[in-house]
Amino acid sequence: MSQEPRTVMVTGASGYIAGWIIKYLLEAGHTVHGTVRNPDKASSVAHLHRMAEQAPGSLKLFKADLLDADSFDAPMKGCEVLMHTASPFVLDGFSDANEALVRPAVEGTRNVLNAANRCETLKRVVLTSSVAAVYSDGTDMKGKSAFTETDWNTGSSVDHNPYQYSKVAAEREAWKIHDGQSRWDLITINPGMVYGPSLTNASSSASIGTLLDMGRGKLKTGVPDLVYGAVDVRDVAQAHLLGAFNPDAEGRYLLVSESVSMLDIARLLRKQFGSQYPFPKMKVPKPVVWLFGPMMGPVTRKFISRNVGYPIRFDNSRSKVLGIQYRSVSDTLKDHFEQVLEDGLVRRRTA
Ligand code: NAP
């Protein structure tokens, strides 16, 4: 990776993943132009200023909103690289999925990349996409041994898996705008479910939800047989830097360390933290999940039918060629749950 200092714009600088990206950029001596909706909100940005004080790089924060088409021109001025991480990552608590998820993701990507088209210095864009742009449901694995970068999510819609739909629609929009010009190239980083310690406790990323539910006993009676591709937030951030500065990088990169079921997560946590915590010990039978799941959380029967009991696998070989050396999910969960205890989000229990 080039050590030459560059000016790099990072959208959604206050976010969980962006925090680690900015830390690594500052440590490598780069100049970061971060965008946030509210640069005066100390609880969201204080950690970024602290990191900048302790690192050789420098940081400037700008106010920008995904739905404000003109707000990205000023922060992009003089940047060579753009990392577009901002996008709503919420799975519940909204009534209109289009307004909460799809419109900000797609229109936001369009606004940010139209600004990229107006910025003469910009050479490369790294988009934080997701495995959600690669598949919709576990049933999409039919006939495959693993998902690869050639797969696209064709099963989601605003009514079925709207978050997944927001990600695939935003990534498709990004490739469309990329194909209409020739100055900048596009790399997408497509992570699975991201775990690992956060540099901010102000992020509303949905990533922490499962750990809180497990630690607080919400899932004590059992978990559905759901499998995720899991990856460490620090590895995801490193992939953004490799995607930005490795001249050979091109196209999409799936970022998944291992596929783990919810029960695997519980087992790994129990092994590290002990049985005094109410981590689940068994799977809930699919018919019971189908019957009661929609009353317990933001899942539909269609999601349950198409995902519970379907193992999924990802081929991460392209990301290894890019230079990623994955942390184990066990270490990632240990570091993340330790932070959850440290922050008092789950009460520490002694054996
Ligand atoms: P996060 O902490 O919630 O960060 C999302 C960021 O997007 C926040 O900084 C938020 O800014 C910004 N944002 C949301 N709506 C916005 C709007 N209308 N205008 C401007 N900024 C807006 O979540 P994260 O986990 O770091 O997610 C970052 C990216 O990674 C997202 O694109 C997400 O889809 C993707 N991703 C996440 C995971 C995961 O498991 N965490 C997995 C795959 C992909 P504010 O501070 O202003 O709210």
Short mmCIF file of C-alpha atoms and ligand atoms in Angstrom, two decimals, residues 12-18 37 64-67 85-89 104 128-130 163 167 191-194 203-205 207, ligand 1:
data_model
loop_
_atom_site.label_atom_id
_atom_site.label_comp_id
_atom_site.label_asym_id
_atom_site.label_seq_id
_atom_site.Cartn_x
_atom_site.Cartn_y
_atom_site.Cartn_z
CA GLY A 12 -20.75 9.12 7.33
CA ALA A 13 -17.64 9.81 9.43
CA SER A 14 -19.55 9.37 12.69
CA GLY A 15 -20.38 5.73 11.89
CA TYR A 16 -19.16 2.47 13.40
CA ILE A 17 -17.15 1.31 10.36
CA ALA A 18 -16.07 4.84 9.35
CA ARG A 37 -24.95 15.48 9.40
CA ALA A 64 -23.45 17.06 4.59
CA ASP A 65 -26.71 15.17 4.23
CA LEU A 66 -27.29 12.35 1.76
CA LEU A 67 -30.48 14.05 0.59
CA THR A 85 -19.85 4.69 3.86
CA ALA A 86 -22.94 6.76 4.78
CA SER A 87 -26.21 4.89 4.44
CA PRO A 88 -28.95 4.14 6.94
CA PHE A 89 -28.28 0.80 8.66
CA PRO A 104 -31.40 8.01 1.38
CA THR A 128 -19.22 0.46 1.41
CA SER A 129 -21.72 -1.97 -0.05
CA SER A 130 -22.72 -5.23 1.65
CA TYR A 163 -32.40 -2.85 4.00
CA LYS A 167 -27.91 -1.76 -0.52
CA PRO A 191 -18.99 -6.99 4.15
CA GLY A 192 -21.09 -9.58 5.93
CA MET A 193 -22.42 -8.86 9.43
CA VAL A 194 -19.78 -6.68 11.07
CA SER A 203 -23.38 4.91 16.41
CA SER A 204 -26.84 3.48 15.83
CA SER A 205 -25.46 0.67 13.62
CA SER A 207 -24.41 -4.50 14.34
P1 NAP B 1 -23.65 3.39 11.32
O1 NAP B 1 -22.74 3.45 12.49
O2 NAP B 1 -25.12 3.56 11.57
O3 NAP B 1 -23.15 4.43 10.23
C1 NAP B 1 -23.99 4.87 9.21
C2 NAP B 1 -23.61 6.28 8.88
O4 NAP B 1 -24.46 6.77 7.85
C3 NAP B 1 -23.75 7.22 10.06
O5 NAP B 1 -22.55 7.93 10.19
C4 NAP B 1 -24.88 8.15 9.66
O6 NAP B 1 -24.64 9.50 10.02
C5 NAP B 1 -24.83 8.09 8.15
N1 NAP B 1 -26.12 8.45 7.60
C6 NAP B 1 -27.28 7.78 7.68
N2 NAP B 1 -28.25 8.47 7.05
C7 NAP B 1 -27.67 9.60 6.58
C8 NAP B 1 -28.13 10.74 5.84
N3 NAP B 1 -29.42 10.88 5.47
N4 NAP B 1 -27.23 11.71 5.51
C9 NAP B 1 -25.94 11.61 5.89
N5 NAP B 1 -25.46 10.57 6.60
C10 NAP B 1 -26.31 9.59 6.92
O7 NAP B 1 -23.51 2.00 10.55
P2 NAP B 1 -22.25 1.18 10.03
O8 NAP B 1 -22.46 -0.20 10.50
O9 NAP B 1 -20.98 1.87 10.31
O10 NAP B 1 -22.55 1.21 8.47
C11 NAP B 1 -21.72 1.92 7.55
C12 NAP B 1 -21.94 1.34 6.18
O11 NAP B 1 -21.59 -0.04 6.17
C13 NAP B 1 -23.38 1.42 5.68
O12 NAP B 1 -23.34 1.72 4.30
C14 NAP B 1 -23.90 0.00 5.89
O13 NAP B 1 -24.94 -0.33 5.01
C15 NAP B 1 -22.63 -0.79 5.59
N6 NAP B 1 -22.60 -2.14 6.16
C16 NAP B 1 -22.68 -2.33 7.51
C17 NAP B 1 -22.61 -3.62 8.01
C18 NAP B 1 -22.68 -3.90 9.50
O14 NAP B 1 -22.88 -5.05 9.90
N7 NAP B 1 -22.49 -2.89 10.35
C19 NAP B 1 -22.50 -4.72 7.14
C20 NAP B 1 -22.40 -4.49 5.76
C21 NAP B 1 -22.44 -3.19 5.29
P3 NAP B 1 -25.29 10.22 11.30
O15 NAP B 1 -24.27 10.11 12.39
O16 NAP B 1 -25.51 11.59 10.84
O17 NAP B 1 -26.55 9.48 11.65
#
